[in-house]
Structures are given as structure tokens and as C-alpha cells.
mmCIF file of C-alpha atoms and ligand atoms in Angstrom:
data_model
loop_
_atom_site.group_PDB
_atom_site.id
_atom_site.type_symbol
_atom_site.label_atom_id
_atom_site.label_comp_id
_atom_site.label_asym_id
_atom_site.label_seq_id
_atom_site.Cartn_x
_atom_site.Cartn_y
_atom_site.Cartn_z
ATOM 1 C CA MET A 88 -25.889 31.393 17.631
ATOM 2 C CA ALA A 89 -27.102 31.049 14.036
ATOM 3 C CA ARG A 90 -27.574 27.559 12.646
ATOM 4 C CA ARG A 91 -24.489 26.408 10.695
ATOM 5 C CA ARG A 92 -25.107 25.928 6.955
ATOM 6 C CA ALA A 93 -23.052 23.145 5.398
ATOM 7 C CA LEU A 94 -22.864 22.009 1.787
ATOM 8 C CA VAL A 95 -21.495 18.505 1.255
ATOM 9 C CA ILE A 96 -20.287 17.741 -2.278
ATOM 10 C CA GLY A 97 -20.535 13.989 -2.907
ATOM 11 C CA GLY A 98 -23.184 11.648 -1.521
ATOM 12 C CA GLY A 99 -21.138 8.485 -0.984
ATOM 13 C CA VAL A 100 -20.026 6.848 2.244
ATOM 14 C CA ALA A 101 -18.132 9.863 3.608
ATOM 15 C CA GLY A 102 -20.556 12.568 2.433
ATOM 16 C CA LEU A 103 -23.653 10.872 3.801
ATOM 17 C CA ALA A 104 -21.935 10.082 7.115
ATOM 18 C CA VAL A 105 -20.915 13.763 7.375
ATOM 19 C CA ALA A 106 -24.501 14.816 6.601
ATOM 20 C CA ILE A 107 -25.826 12.558 9.380
ATOM 21 C CA SER A 108 -23.232 13.711 11.920
ATOM 22 C CA LEU A 109 -23.643 17.434 11.213
ATOM 23 C CA ALA A 110 -27.438 17.378 10.942
ATOM 24 C CA ARG A 111 -27.673 15.575 14.286
ATOM 25 C CA ARG A 112 -25.674 18.438 15.807
ATOM 26 C CA GLY A 113 -28.182 20.940 14.496
ATOM 27 C CA ALA A 114 -26.573 22.076 11.230
ATOM 28 C CA SER A 115 -28.588 22.802 8.118
ATOM 29 C CA VAL A 116 -27.038 20.361 5.637
ATOM 30 C CA THR A 117 -27.413 19.948 1.889
ATOM 31 C CA VAL A 118 -25.734 17.089 0.011
ATOM 32 C CA ALA A 119 -25.021 17.542 -3.714
ATOM 33 C CA GLU A 120 -24.453 14.208 -5.482
ATOM 34 C CA ARG A 121 -23.368 14.169 -9.126
ATOM 35 C CA GLU A 122 -25.074 10.921 -10.128
ATOM 36 C CA VAL A 123 -28.676 11.271 -11.230
ATOM 37 C CA GLY A 124 -30.973 8.953 -9.257
ATOM 38 C CA TRP A 125 -28.151 8.189 -6.776
ATOM 39 C CA SER A 126 -27.033 5.389 -9.056
ATOM 40 C CA VAL A 127 -24.046 3.591 -7.585
ATOM 41 C CA ALA A 128 -21.755 0.875 -8.926
ATOM 42 C CA ASP A 129 -22.834 -1.967 -6.664
ATOM 43 C CA TRP A 130 -20.014 -4.130 -5.446
ATOM 44 C CA GLY A 131 -19.730 -5.841 -2.074
ATOM 45 C CA LEU A 132 -17.982 -4.277 0.906
ATOM 46 C CA CYS A 133 -16.359 -6.003 3.866
ATOM 47 C CA LEU A 134 -16.590 -3.875 7.017
ATOM 48 C CA PRO A 135 -14.500 -5.249 9.889
ATOM 49 C CA GLY A 136 -14.148 -4.090 13.513
ATOM 50 C CA ARG A 137 -13.012 -0.534 12.989
ATOM 51 C CA ALA A 138 -15.882 0.195 10.602
ATOM 52 C CA LEU A 139 -18.381 -1.529 12.903
ATOM 53 C CA ARG A 140 -17.227 0.628 15.812
ATOM 54 C CA ALA A 141 -17.763 3.782 13.742
ATOM 55 C CA LEU A 142 -21.149 2.510 12.505
ATOM 56 C CA ALA A 143 -22.131 1.912 16.137
ATOM 57 C CA THR A 144 -21.261 5.545 16.934
ATOM 58 C CA LEU A 145 -23.440 6.597 13.990
ATOM 59 C CA GLY A 146 -26.228 4.362 15.338
ATOM 60 C CA LEU A 147 -26.324 2.305 12.127
ATOM 61 C CA VAL A 148 -24.688 -0.965 13.009
ATOM 62 C CA ASP A 149 -27.938 -2.878 13.541
ATOM 63 C CA ALA A 150 -29.344 -1.740 10.193
ATOM 64 C CA CYS A 151 -26.148 -2.884 8.452
ATOM 65 C CA LEU A 152 -26.157 -6.248 10.222
ATOM 66 C CA TRP A 153 -29.846 -6.682 9.421
ATOM 67 C CA CYS A 154 -29.348 -5.993 5.692
ATOM 68 C CA GLY A 155 -25.918 -7.602 5.353
ATOM 69 C CA TYR A 156 -24.213 -10.720 6.675
ATOM 70 C CA GLY A 157 -22.405 -10.745 10.024
ATOM 71 C CA ALA A 158 -19.475 -13.103 10.586
ATOM 72 C CA THR A 159 -16.952 -13.942 13.288
ATOM 73 C CA GLN A 160 -14.357 -16.084 11.507
ATOM 74 C CA ILE A 161 -12.214 -15.914 8.405
ATOM 75 C CA ALA A 162 -11.268 -19.168 6.630
ATOM 76 C CA HIS A 163 -7.935 -19.327 4.807
ATOM 77 C CA CYS A 164 -7.791 -21.848 1.953
ATOM 78 C CA ASP A 165 -4.693 -23.244 0.222
ATOM 79 C CA PRO A 166 -4.325 -23.153 -3.601
ATOM 80 C CA THR A 167 -6.358 -26.362 -3.884
ATOM 81 C CA GLY A 168 -9.242 -24.578 -2.171
ATOM 82 C CA VAL A 169 -9.102 -26.619 1.045
ATOM 83 C CA VAL A 170 -9.570 -24.727 4.314
ATOM 84 C CA GLN A 171 -6.228 -24.765 6.162
ATOM 85 C CA ASP A 172 -6.963 -22.375 8.977
ATOM 86 C CA ARG A 173 -9.896 -20.635 10.622
ATOM 87 C CA VAL A 174 -9.132 -17.409 12.427
ATOM 88 C CA GLU A 175 -11.450 -16.021 15.075
ATOM 89 C CA LEU A 176 -11.700 -12.256 14.526
ATOM 90 C CA PRO A 177 -11.757 -9.676 17.338
ATOM 91 C CA ARG A 178 -15.338 -8.769 18.266
ATOM 92 C CA THR A 179 -14.985 -5.061 18.877
ATOM 93 C CA LEU A 180 -18.693 -4.613 19.671
ATOM 94 C CA GLY A 181 -18.725 -7.290 22.381
ATOM 95 C CA PRO A 182 -18.755 -11.092 22.660
ATOM 96 C CA ASP A 183 -22.338 -11.456 21.404
ATOM 97 C CA ARG A 184 -21.935 -9.374 18.245
ATOM 98 C CA PRO A 185 -20.308 -10.326 14.904
ATOM 99 C CA ALA A 186 -16.736 -9.245 14.198
ATOM 100 C CA LEU A 187 -17.478 -7.929 10.698
ATOM 101 C CA VAL A 188 -20.309 -7.352 8.278
ATOM 102 C CA GLY A 189 -20.367 -7.882 4.531
ATOM 103 C CA LEU A 190 -22.950 -5.890 2.577
ATOM 104 C CA GLY A 191 -23.626 -4.434 -0.836
ATOM 105 C CA ARG A 192 -22.405 -0.876 -1.457
ATOM 106 C CA ALA A 193 -25.827 0.184 -2.782
ATOM 107 C CA THR A 194 -27.432 -1.212 0.386
ATOM 108 C CA LEU A 195 -25.034 0.743 2.597
ATOM 109 C CA HIS A 196 -25.735 3.949 0.626
ATOM 110 C CA GLN A 197 -29.483 3.352 1.008
ATOM 111 C CA ILE A 198 -29.136 2.979 4.789
ATOM 112 C CA LEU A 199 -27.017 6.141 5.003
ATOM 113 C CA ARG A 200 -29.387 8.146 2.782
ATOM 114 C CA GLY A 201 -32.407 7.083 4.821
ATOM 115 C CA GLU A 202 -30.737 8.181 8.041
ATOM 116 C CA ALA A 203 -29.455 11.465 6.553
ATOM 117 C CA GLU A 204 -33.007 12.354 5.483
ATOM 118 C CA ARG A 205 -34.413 11.344 8.873
ATOM 119 C CA CYS A 206 -31.901 13.737 10.460
ATOM 120 C CA GLY A 207 -33.165 16.564 8.256
ATOM 121 C CA ALA A 208 -30.444 16.768 5.584
ATOM 122 C CA LEU A 209 -31.542 17.865 2.116
ATOM 123 C CA LEU A 210 -30.288 15.367 -0.480
ATOM 124 C CA ARG A 211 -29.996 16.622 -4.077
ATOM 125 C CA ASP A 212 -28.872 14.414 -6.962
ATOM 126 C CA GLY A 213 -27.589 15.323 -10.416
ATOM 127 C CA LEU A 214 -25.728 18.296 -8.925
ATOM 128 C CA THR A 215 -22.096 19.321 -8.536
ATOM 129 C CA ALA A 216 -19.930 22.347 -7.736
ATOM 130 C CA THR A 217 -18.386 24.296 -10.617
ATOM 131 C CA ARG A 218 -16.649 27.120 -8.711
ATOM 132 C CA ILE A 219 -15.860 27.821 -5.080
ATOM 133 C CA ALA A 220 -15.141 31.319 -3.758
ATOM 134 C CA GLN A 221 -14.159 32.049 -0.159
ATOM 135 C CA THR A 222 -15.799 35.208 1.221
ATOM 136 C CA PRO A 223 -15.088 37.027 4.515
ATOM 137 C CA ASP A 224 -18.139 35.434 6.148
ATOM 138 C CA GLY A 225 -18.412 32.085 4.405
ATOM 139 C CA VAL A 226 -18.142 30.324 1.057
ATOM 140 C CA GLY A 227 -19.992 30.890 -2.216
ATOM 141 C CA VAL A 228 -20.417 27.747 -4.296
ATOM 142 C CA HIS A 229 -21.532 27.916 -7.918
ATOM 143 C CA LEU A 230 -23.528 24.825 -8.718
ATOM 144 C CA SER A 231 -24.060 22.992 -11.991
ATOM 145 C CA ASP A 232 -27.760 23.978 -12.091
ATOM 146 C CA GLY A 233 -26.691 27.640 -12.382
ATOM 147 C CA SER A 234 -27.510 28.575 -8.793
ATOM 148 C CA THR A 235 -25.108 29.821 -6.091
ATOM 149 C CA SER A 236 -25.139 28.555 -2.534
ATOM 150 C CA HIS A 237 -23.756 30.681 0.336
ATOM 151 C CA VAL A 238 -22.748 28.536 3.274
ATOM 152 C CA ASP A 239 -20.523 28.494 6.368
ATOM 153 C CA LEU A 240 -18.782 25.257 5.451
ATOM 154 C CA VAL A 241 -18.145 23.144 2.345
ATOM 155 C CA VAL A 242 -17.209 19.477 2.706
ATOM 156 C CA GLY A 243 -15.494 17.850 -0.279
ATOM 157 C CA ALA A 244 -16.628 14.220 -0.078
ATOM 158 C CA ASP A 245 -16.448 13.569 -3.793
ATOM 159 C CA GLY A 246 -14.114 10.598 -3.740
ATOM 160 C CA LEU A 247 -10.901 9.590 -5.414
ATOM 161 C CA SER A 248 -11.097 12.032 -8.348
ATOM 162 C CA SER A 249 -12.338 14.928 -6.227
ATOM 163 C CA THR A 250 -13.431 18.055 -8.081
ATOM 164 C CA VAL A 251 -13.571 20.047 -4.842
ATOM 165 C CA LYS A 252 -9.888 19.284 -4.258
ATOM 166 C CA THR A 253 -9.042 20.777 -7.664
ATOM 167 C CA LEU A 254 -11.378 23.767 -7.214
ATOM 168 C CA VAL A 255 -9.565 24.794 -4.001
ATOM 169 C CA GLY A 256 -6.110 24.255 -5.503
ATOM 170 C CA ILE A 257 -4.966 21.052 -3.789
ATOM 171 C CA ASP A 258 -3.178 19.160 -6.540
ATOM 172 C CA ASP A 259 -2.119 15.906 -4.820
ATOM 173 C CA GLN A 260 -3.505 13.040 -6.879
ATOM 174 C CA PRO A 261 -3.599 9.342 -5.940
ATOM 175 C CA GLY A 262 -1.248 7.192 -8.039
ATOM 176 C CA TYR A 263 -1.872 3.869 -9.790
ATOM 177 C CA THR A 264 -0.658 0.979 -7.595
ATOM 178 C CA GLY A 265 -0.183 -1.609 -10.342
ATOM 179 C CA GLN A 266 -3.171 -3.574 -9.028
ATOM 180 C CA VAL A 267 -6.614 -4.077 -10.494
ATOM 181 C CA ALA A 268 -9.452 -4.982 -8.099
ATOM 182 C CA TRP A 269 -12.106 -7.338 -9.439
ATOM 183 C CA ARG A 270 -15.466 -7.970 -7.746
ATOM 184 C CA ALA A 271 -18.337 -10.287 -8.788
ATOM 185 C CA THR A 272 -21.641 -10.730 -6.988
ATOM 186 C CA VAL A 273 -22.583 -14.427 -6.815
ATOM 187 C CA PRO A 274 -25.127 -16.609 -4.965
ATOM 188 C CA ARG A 275 -23.803 -17.357 -1.452
ATOM 189 C CA PRO A 276 -22.554 -20.953 -1.244
ATOM 190 C CA ASP A 277 -23.815 -22.829 1.868
ATOM 191 C CA TRP A 278 -20.248 -23.196 3.182
ATOM 192 C CA ALA A 279 -19.685 -19.422 3.099
ATOM 193 C CA THR A 280 -20.713 -18.465 6.628
ATOM 194 C CA GLY A 281 -17.787 -16.046 6.766
ATOM 195 C CA PRO A 282 -15.099 -14.588 4.503
ATOM 196 C CA HIS A 283 -12.752 -17.012 2.723
ATOM 197 C CA THR A 284 -9.333 -16.197 1.310
ATOM 198 C CA PHE A 285 -7.942 -18.280 -1.561
ATOM 199 C CA ALA A 286 -4.145 -18.275 -1.762
ATOM 200 C CA GLY A 287 -3.036 -18.464 -5.348
ATOM 201 C CA ALA A 288 -0.273 -17.424 -7.642
ATOM 202 C CA PRO A 289 -0.026 -14.866 -9.067
ATOM 203 C CA HIS A 290 -3.307 -13.384 -7.836
ATOM 204 C CA ASP A 291 -5.022 -13.535 -4.439
ATOM 205 C CA ALA A 292 -8.739 -14.075 -4.342
ATOM 206 C CA GLY A 293 -11.520 -14.677 -1.860
ATOM 207 C CA LEU A 294 -15.226 -14.617 -1.145
ATOM 208 C CA VAL A 295 -17.268 -12.592 1.368
ATOM 209 C CA PRO A 296 -20.968 -13.204 2.156
ATOM 210 C CA ILE A 297 -23.044 -9.987 1.914
ATOM 211 C CA SER A 298 -26.542 -11.335 2.663
ATOM 212 C CA PRO A 299 -28.110 -14.740 3.272
ATOM 213 C CA ARG A 300 -28.526 -15.015 -0.520
ATOM 214 C CA HIS A 301 -25.456 -13.297 -1.935
ATOM 215 C CA ALA A 302 -21.683 -13.087 -1.621
ATOM 216 C CA PHE A 303 -18.957 -11.333 -3.567
ATOM 217 C CA VAL A 304 -15.897 -12.926 -5.107
ATOM 218 C CA TYR A 305 -12.827 -10.682 -5.131
ATOM 219 C CA LEU A 306 -9.570 -10.977 -6.996
ATOM 220 C CA THR A 307 -6.518 -8.716 -6.875
ATOM 221 C CA GLU A 308 -4.669 -8.742 -10.204
ATOM 222 C CA ARG A 309 -1.024 -7.762 -9.743
ATOM 223 C CA ASP A 310 1.268 -5.964 -12.221
ATOM 224 C CA ALA A 311 -1.868 -5.332 -14.210
ATOM 225 C CA ASP A 312 -2.458 -3.202 -17.298
ATOM 226 C CA PRO A 313 -4.988 -0.577 -16.151
ATOM 227 C CA ALA A 314 -6.405 -0.109 -19.671
ATOM 228 C CA ALA A 315 -10.154 -0.672 -19.850
ATOM 229 C CA VAL A 316 -11.597 -4.091 -20.647
ATOM 230 C CA PRO A 317 -14.798 -4.118 -22.773
ATOM 231 C CA LYS A 318 -17.795 -4.303 -20.415
ATOM 232 C CA ASP A 319 -19.186 -7.457 -21.977
ATOM 233 C CA ARG A 320 -15.834 -9.272 -21.478
ATOM 234 C CA LEU A 321 -15.528 -8.662 -17.724
ATOM 235 C CA ALA A 322 -16.924 -12.009 -16.542
ATOM 236 C CA ASP A 323 -14.819 -14.069 -18.982
ATOM 237 C CA ARG A 324 -11.674 -12.146 -18.019
ATOM 238 C CA MET A 325 -12.273 -12.575 -14.291
ATOM 239 C CA ARG A 326 -12.951 -16.300 -14.673
ATOM 240 C CA ALA A 327 -9.779 -16.617 -16.767
ATOM 241 C CA LEU A 328 -7.721 -14.935 -14.034
ATOM 242 C CA MET A 329 -9.029 -17.587 -11.617
ATOM 243 C CA THR A 330 -8.189 -20.536 -13.896
ATOM 244 C CA GLY A 331 -5.569 -22.019 -11.566
ATOM 245 C CA PHE A 332 -7.856 -22.298 -8.541
ATOM 246 C CA ALA A 333 -9.453 -25.509 -7.280
ATOM 247 C CA GLY A 334 -11.914 -26.610 -4.577
ATOM 248 C CA ARG A 335 -14.015 -23.843 -2.999
ATOM 249 C CA ALA A 336 -12.141 -21.218 -5.021
ATOM 250 C CA ALA A 337 -13.078 -22.953 -8.264
ATOM 251 C CA GLU A 338 -16.671 -23.199 -7.051
ATOM 252 C CA ALA A 339 -16.634 -19.456 -6.430
ATOM 253 C CA ARG A 340 -15.160 -18.840 -9.901
ATOM 254 C CA ASP A 341 -17.765 -21.026 -11.581
ATOM 255 C CA ALA A 342 -20.541 -19.120 -9.797
ATOM 256 C CA ILE A 343 -19.559 -15.870 -11.568
ATOM 257 C CA GLY A 344 -22.498 -14.978 -13.805
ATOM 258 C CA ASP A 345 -22.714 -12.435 -16.609
ATOM 259 C CA SER A 346 -20.570 -9.322 -16.969
ATOM 260 C CA ALA A 347 -23.236 -7.060 -15.438
ATOM 261 C CA THR A 348 -22.411 -8.644 -12.066
ATOM 262 C CA VAL A 349 -18.670 -7.924 -12.370
ATOM 263 C CA THR A 350 -16.759 -4.695 -11.637
ATOM 264 C CA ARG A 351 -13.112 -3.909 -12.325
ATOM 265 C CA HIS A 352 -11.139 -1.032 -10.757
ATOM 266 C CA PRO A 353 -7.516 -0.080 -11.435
ATOM 267 C CA VAL A 354 -6.480 0.728 -7.852
ATOM 268 C CA ARG A 355 -5.233 4.248 -7.120
ATOM 269 C CA ALA A 356 -4.004 5.185 -3.664
ATOM 270 C CA GLY A 357 -2.497 8.194 -1.927
ATOM 271 C CA LEU A 358 -2.793 10.744 0.836
ATOM 272 C CA VAL A 359 -3.117 14.508 0.812
ATOM 273 C CA ASP A 360 -0.143 14.900 3.152
ATOM 274 C CA ARG A 361 -0.786 18.503 4.210
ATOM 275 C CA PRO A 362 -3.799 20.386 5.520
ATOM 276 C CA TRP A 363 -7.081 19.024 4.174
ATOM 277 C CA HIS A 364 -8.769 22.405 4.310
ATOM 278 C CA ARG A 365 -8.541 25.718 2.509
ATOM 279 C CA GLY A 366 -10.424 28.409 4.364
ATOM 280 C CA ARG A 367 -13.822 26.926 5.119
ATOM 281 C CA VAL A 368 -13.589 24.075 2.613
ATOM 282 C CA VAL A 369 -12.443 20.676 3.895
ATOM 283 C CA LEU A 370 -11.809 17.282 2.305
ATOM 284 C CA VAL A 371 -12.956 13.975 3.810
ATOM 285 C CA GLY A 372 -12.951 10.308 2.763
ATOM 286 C CA ASP A 373 -11.162 9.129 -0.384
ATOM 287 C CA ALA A 374 -10.753 12.752 -1.516
ATOM 288 C CA ALA A 375 -8.212 13.115 1.323
ATOM 289 C CA HIS A 376 -6.898 9.554 1.719
ATOM 290 C CA ALA A 377 -7.420 6.709 -0.731
ATOM 291 C CA LEU A 378 -6.357 3.179 0.201
ATOM 292 C CA PRO A 379 -6.287 -0.072 -1.770
ATOM 293 C CA PRO A 380 -9.623 -1.916 -1.315
ATOM 294 C CA GLY A 381 -7.989 -5.137 -0.060
ATOM 295 C CA LEU A 382 -7.312 -3.526 3.323
ATOM 296 C CA ASP A 383 -11.016 -3.091 4.087
ATOM 297 C CA VAL A 384 -10.451 0.223 5.879
ATOM 298 C CA GLY A 385 -11.550 2.892 3.365
ATOM 299 C CA ALA A 386 -15.125 3.001 4.645
ATOM 300 C CA ALA A 387 -13.986 2.994 8.301
ATOM 301 C CA LEU A 388 -11.750 6.004 7.684
ATOM 302 C CA ALA A 389 -14.609 7.801 5.924
ATOM 303 C CA PHE A 390 -17.002 7.180 8.848
ATOM 304 C CA GLU A 391 -14.358 8.277 11.349
ATOM 305 C CA ASP A 392 -13.731 11.497 9.398
ATOM 306 C CA ALA A 393 -17.434 12.322 9.674
ATOM 307 C CA ILE A 394 -17.561 11.660 13.410
ATOM 308 C CA VAL A 395 -14.394 13.637 14.210
ATOM 309 C CA LEU A 396 -15.362 16.563 11.961
ATOM 310 C CA ALA A 397 -18.747 16.966 13.674
ATOM 311 C CA ASP A 398 -17.084 16.631 17.061
ATOM 312 C CA GLU A 399 -14.477 19.335 16.363
ATOM 313 C CA LEU A 400 -17.052 21.730 14.928
ATOM 314 C CA ALA A 401 -19.222 21.259 18.012
ATOM 315 C CA GLN A 402 -16.293 21.807 20.411
ATOM 316 C CA HIS A 403 -15.241 24.972 18.608
ATOM 317 C CA ASP A 404 -18.801 26.267 18.669
ATOM 318 C CA LEU A 405 -18.650 26.209 22.450
ATOM 319 C CA ALA A 406 -15.208 27.847 22.662
ATOM 320 C CA ARG A 407 -15.250 30.299 19.743
ATOM 321 C CA PRO A 408 -18.590 30.344 17.925
ATOM 322 C CA ASP A 409 -18.418 30.280 14.109
ATOM 323 C CA ASP A 410 -14.667 29.686 14.098
ATOM 324 C CA GLU A 411 -14.778 27.162 11.269
ATOM 325 C CA GLU A 412 -11.109 27.344 10.312
ATOM 326 C CA SER A 413 -9.789 26.485 13.784
ATOM 327 C CA ALA A 414 -12.188 23.548 13.893
ATOM 328 C CA LEU A 415 -10.962 22.331 10.500
ATOM 329 C CA GLU A 416 -7.340 22.624 11.619
ATOM 330 C CA ALA A 417 -8.113 20.585 14.735
ATOM 331 C CA PHE A 418 -9.949 18.028 12.596
ATOM 332 C CA GLY A 419 -6.902 17.638 10.309
ATOM 333 C CA ALA A 420 -4.567 17.354 13.275
ATOM 334 C CA ARG A 421 -6.618 14.486 14.710
ATOM 335 C CA ARG A 422 -6.970 12.642 11.407
ATOM 336 C CA LEU A 423 -3.797 13.123 9.342
ATOM 337 C CA ASP A 424 -1.402 10.921 11.361
ATOM 338 C CA ARG A 425 -3.952 8.130 11.689
ATOM 339 C CA CYS A 426 -4.658 8.129 7.955
ATOM 340 C CA ARG A 427 -0.951 8.451 7.063
ATOM 341 C CA ALA A 428 -0.278 5.324 9.139
ATOM 342 C CA ALA A 429 -3.032 3.461 7.260
ATOM 343 C CA VAL A 430 -1.691 4.566 3.854
ATOM 344 C CA GLU A 431 1.903 3.664 4.791
ATOM 345 C CA THR A 432 0.815 0.211 5.996
ATOM 346 C CA ALA A 433 -0.798 -0.306 2.602
HETATM 347 C C1 FAD B 1127 -13.440 -2.229 -5.757
HETATM 348 C C2 FAD B 1127 -13.408 -1.591 -4.405
HETATM 349 C C3 FAD B 1127 -13.692 -2.352 -3.290
HETATM 350 C C4 FAD B 1127 -13.641 -1.787 -2.013
HETATM 351 N N1 FAD B 1127 -13.899 -2.578 -0.933
HETATM 352 C C5 FAD B 1127 -13.869 -2.038 0.306
HETATM 353 C C6 FAD B 1127 -14.192 -2.840 1.440
HETATM 354 O O1 FAD B 1127 -14.481 -4.030 1.324
HETATM 355 N N2 FAD B 1127 -14.164 -2.241 2.676
HETATM 356 C C7 FAD B 1127 -13.838 -0.910 2.839
HETATM 357 O O2 FAD B 1127 -13.812 -0.411 3.970
HETATM 358 N N3 FAD B 1127 -13.534 -0.137 1.766
HETATM 359 C C8 FAD B 1127 -13.557 -0.660 0.510
HETATM 360 N N4 FAD B 1127 -13.277 0.125 -0.574
HETATM 361 C C9 FAD B 1127 -12.964 1.550 -0.350
HETATM 362 C C10 FAD B 1127 -14.249 2.329 -0.064
HETATM 363 O O3 FAD B 1127 -15.229 2.019 -1.027
HETATM 364 C C11 FAD B 1127 -13.938 3.827 -0.064
HETATM 365 O O4 FAD B 1127 -12.863 4.101 0.793
HETATM 366 C C12 FAD B 1127 -15.163 4.628 0.389
HETATM 367 O O5 FAD B 1127 -16.246 4.387 -0.473
HETATM 368 C C13 FAD B 1127 -14.805 6.108 0.406
HETATM 369 O O6 FAD B 1127 -15.977 6.859 0.533
HETATM 370 P P1 FAD B 1127 -16.099 8.294 -0.159
HETATM 371 O O7 FAD B 1127 -17.462 8.771 0.180
HETATM 372 O O8 FAD B 1127 -14.920 9.110 0.186
HETATM 373 O O9 FAD B 1127 -15.990 8.022 -1.717
HETATM 374 P P2 FAD B 1127 -17.076 7.323 -2.643
HETATM 375 O O10 FAD B 1127 -17.709 6.204 -1.943
HETATM 376 O O11 FAD B 1127 -16.369 7.075 -3.928
HETATM 377 O O12 FAD B 1127 -18.194 8.443 -2.844
HETATM 378 C C14 FAD B 1127 -17.959 9.620 -3.565
HETATM 379 C C15 FAD B 1127 -19.309 10.140 -4.025
HETATM 380 O O13 FAD B 1127 -19.145 11.420 -4.615
HETATM 381 C C16 FAD B 1127 -19.818 11.459 -5.861
HETATM 382 N N5 FAD B 1127 -19.095 12.423 -6.686
HETATM 383 C C17 FAD B 1127 -17.923 12.255 -7.352
HETATM 384 N N6 FAD B 1127 -17.572 13.405 -7.940
HETATM 385 C C18 FAD B 1127 -18.533 14.312 -7.649
HETATM 386 C C19 FAD B 1127 -18.717 15.669 -7.953
HETATM 387 N N7 FAD B 1127 -17.823 16.342 -8.704
HETATM 388 N N8 FAD B 1127 -19.819 16.297 -7.478
HETATM 389 C C20 FAD B 1127 -20.734 15.644 -6.706
HETATM 390 N N9 FAD B 1127 -20.590 14.340 -6.389
HETATM 391 C C21 FAD B 1127 -19.514 13.694 -6.845
HETATM 392 C C22 FAD B 1127 -19.749 10.034 -6.374
HETATM 393 O O14 FAD B 1127 -20.765 9.799 -7.323
HETATM 394 C C23 FAD B 1127 -19.945 9.260 -5.080
HETATM 395 O O15 FAD B 1127 -21.299 9.083 -4.767
HETATM 396 C C24 FAD B 1127 -13.324 -0.414 -1.862
HETATM 397 C C25 FAD B 1127 -13.060 0.369 -2.993
HETATM 398 C C26 FAD B 1127 -13.097 -0.212 -4.246
HETATM 399 C C27 FAD B 1127 -12.810 0.639 -5.445
#
């Protein structure tokens, strides 16, 4: 059987995990990432049990724990910033392993890119798809550098505002939730040996360690105006939103540095609630199912998509070689209900 040729559009969490999973199964994989130099907005991620389990399947959990900060407990603080409750989290990897890991998004991307290259995937930056044409024996993708790529499979892993989704005529778009997610990278306070939540009206906030030296402060602004805030005002605005907090929460607020360390995202969420593939083109990750960041499951779902997609393609290779469409149908059938449940819980 000929080696499967796959083109992955988007080199984020989902795209790189797909590249790793497919390349390990013998496919010839190219990843096209739009951003030149793989630049990535670097905010902190919290990856709890479900994500750790998927990272273990990808063989990357130790690298993430090594570069990030593992924890077993979450501390809930009252509005005065005093710890009221400590909750032991389920240790899905076993009693001797942490229950979650916090780490920087750029660090996670670096780990995934390193592994994708080790597995033989070709990673190309500054590149995107401009047109996709299904052919009887594959897919022709016109790329932004003027070239055309003929492949057996195209994976749309280009995130929330997916171009691939539009190019294949899937018009479901995630909607604005009324929330704005704020993140600031700060020095890790000594007391932050695990995530903290800070109850507060009207906005919830918290802090998650992402390395021995750093943590991120998060804040969810409710009923928020999604209009952009000038970049140089981000830190002042985030601190102002945390005015009412005291104790550890106030300490976290006061640790917020300049605006370059702060990100702000109007939160959009939604599910493509019908098949995620058209012919031999399939969507994965946020392109198919976008969830609010506060749930800490977006990355887990993206990793799981990659694992299940590679698994279905491999199973169909054995039964009916080169039958990409049946494999993509089976992939969607395994993933849609699980992701719908996650979106509905949100
Ligand atoms: C503020 C915030 C905090 C979050 N915190 C958490 C958390 O703590 N835990 C968690 O599990 N999840 C979290 N999430 C969600 C998580 O980041 C996403 O679910 C996850 O990154 C989805 O991966 P993805 O690869 O589908 O999309 P992305 O990570 O967005 O990657 C998409 C990639 O495609 C590239 N791209 C876009 N368009 C094109 C194009 N046309 N051509 C080529 N490339 C393109 C982008 O540059 C990017 O590299 C958070 C999200 C936000 C916004």
C-alpha cells in the first residue's frame, strides 16, 4: 500500500498532535502554519487529567511536566483572598503522578513541534491554503506560495476562525459568549504550589503555576464589551477589573507587570454539529469545537481528536485500504457526541 500523504493546515495544538499521530503511523505529513517563525501568543494553559491522559498516549507527558509545573491540589479562596478549601484532584496517571500540569502555550507548541519533526513531519511556516479542490483520487490544495499540493487527506486544524472550514463550505461559526478571558504571566508566588481560584463579584479570577518561576493570573470578565482595548492599556485594565480583591488575589493582581505580559480574548464558542468532513478534508480541534477557556478542556479535546483520527485511519487501512472517507465518518461518529457533551456543559 502506498504511503498516505496528509496536509495539515494549522500548526497549533491540534495540528501538531495530528502530525505526530499520523507520522508515527507511517504517513507522509506536511504541516502548513500561517504565522511566520511559528510565533504564538504566549499565555498559560492548565491541562488537567483528561489532557494528561491524552499527552501520555502521545508520549509527551514527561516533557510537559519537566517544562511546566505539576500539581495535585486546587485551593479555593474567598473574596478576601483567604484559602477556604483545598481539593485533592483525581490523579488519572496514577498515585505518584501530578493531577494536572500548568505550562506556557509557547512551551507546549515547542514540545509538540520537536516531536513532530522527530517523527518525520515536514513543518512549514508562513503558509496557508487558498483553495481546496476534491479530485477522484485525492485533494488538490492551492497554497499561498503559489504551489499546489496533491494529497490523500487534508486536516483543517486552523483554529477558531478556520479558513479550511470556509473553503469546504461549512458555515457554522462560533458565537460570542459575552465573556472576555484575561491572562497575565507573573512571577510565581511561593504559596502557589497549585492552582488557586479567587471568588469575586462580578468576575472570577485565579492563578495557575506554569513553571518554578512563573504563573499566570486569569480573570473572566462577564457581560463584557468585546471591542478591542489598546494594547498598551491591557495591564491597567486587568488590574482595574481586580480592584475588589484582597489577600492572595490582591497579591496576584499587584504582580501583573506591563501590558506585553497580558492577553485579552473575547470568548467565542460553538460546535460544528454535523459531519466534520467533506470528502477527504476533515476538521479537528477548535475548528470543529470551540469551548470557553475556563473549562480547561480545549487542548484535551484537540489531543483526543488527533489520537482518534490516526486510529480510525489505521483501522480502515487494514479493512479497506485508502478508504479515507469511511475513516473520517468513523472518526466523526466517535468524536461528535463527546464534544457536543463538552460544549453543552459549557
Ligand atoms: C485565553 C485562552 C485560554 C485558554 N486556556 C486553556 C487552558 O487552560 N486549558 C485548555 O485545555 N484549553 C485552553 N484554551 C483553549 C485551547 O487553547 C484551544 O482549545 C486549543 O489551543 C485548540 O487547539 P487548535 O490547534 O485547534 O487551535 P489553535 O491552538 O488556535 O491553533 C490553530 C493554529 O492554526 C494557525 N492558523 C490559523 N489560521 C490558519 C490558516 N488559515 N492557515 C494556516 N494556519 C492557520 C494558527 O496560527 C495556530 O497556530 C484556552 C483558550 C484561550 C483563548
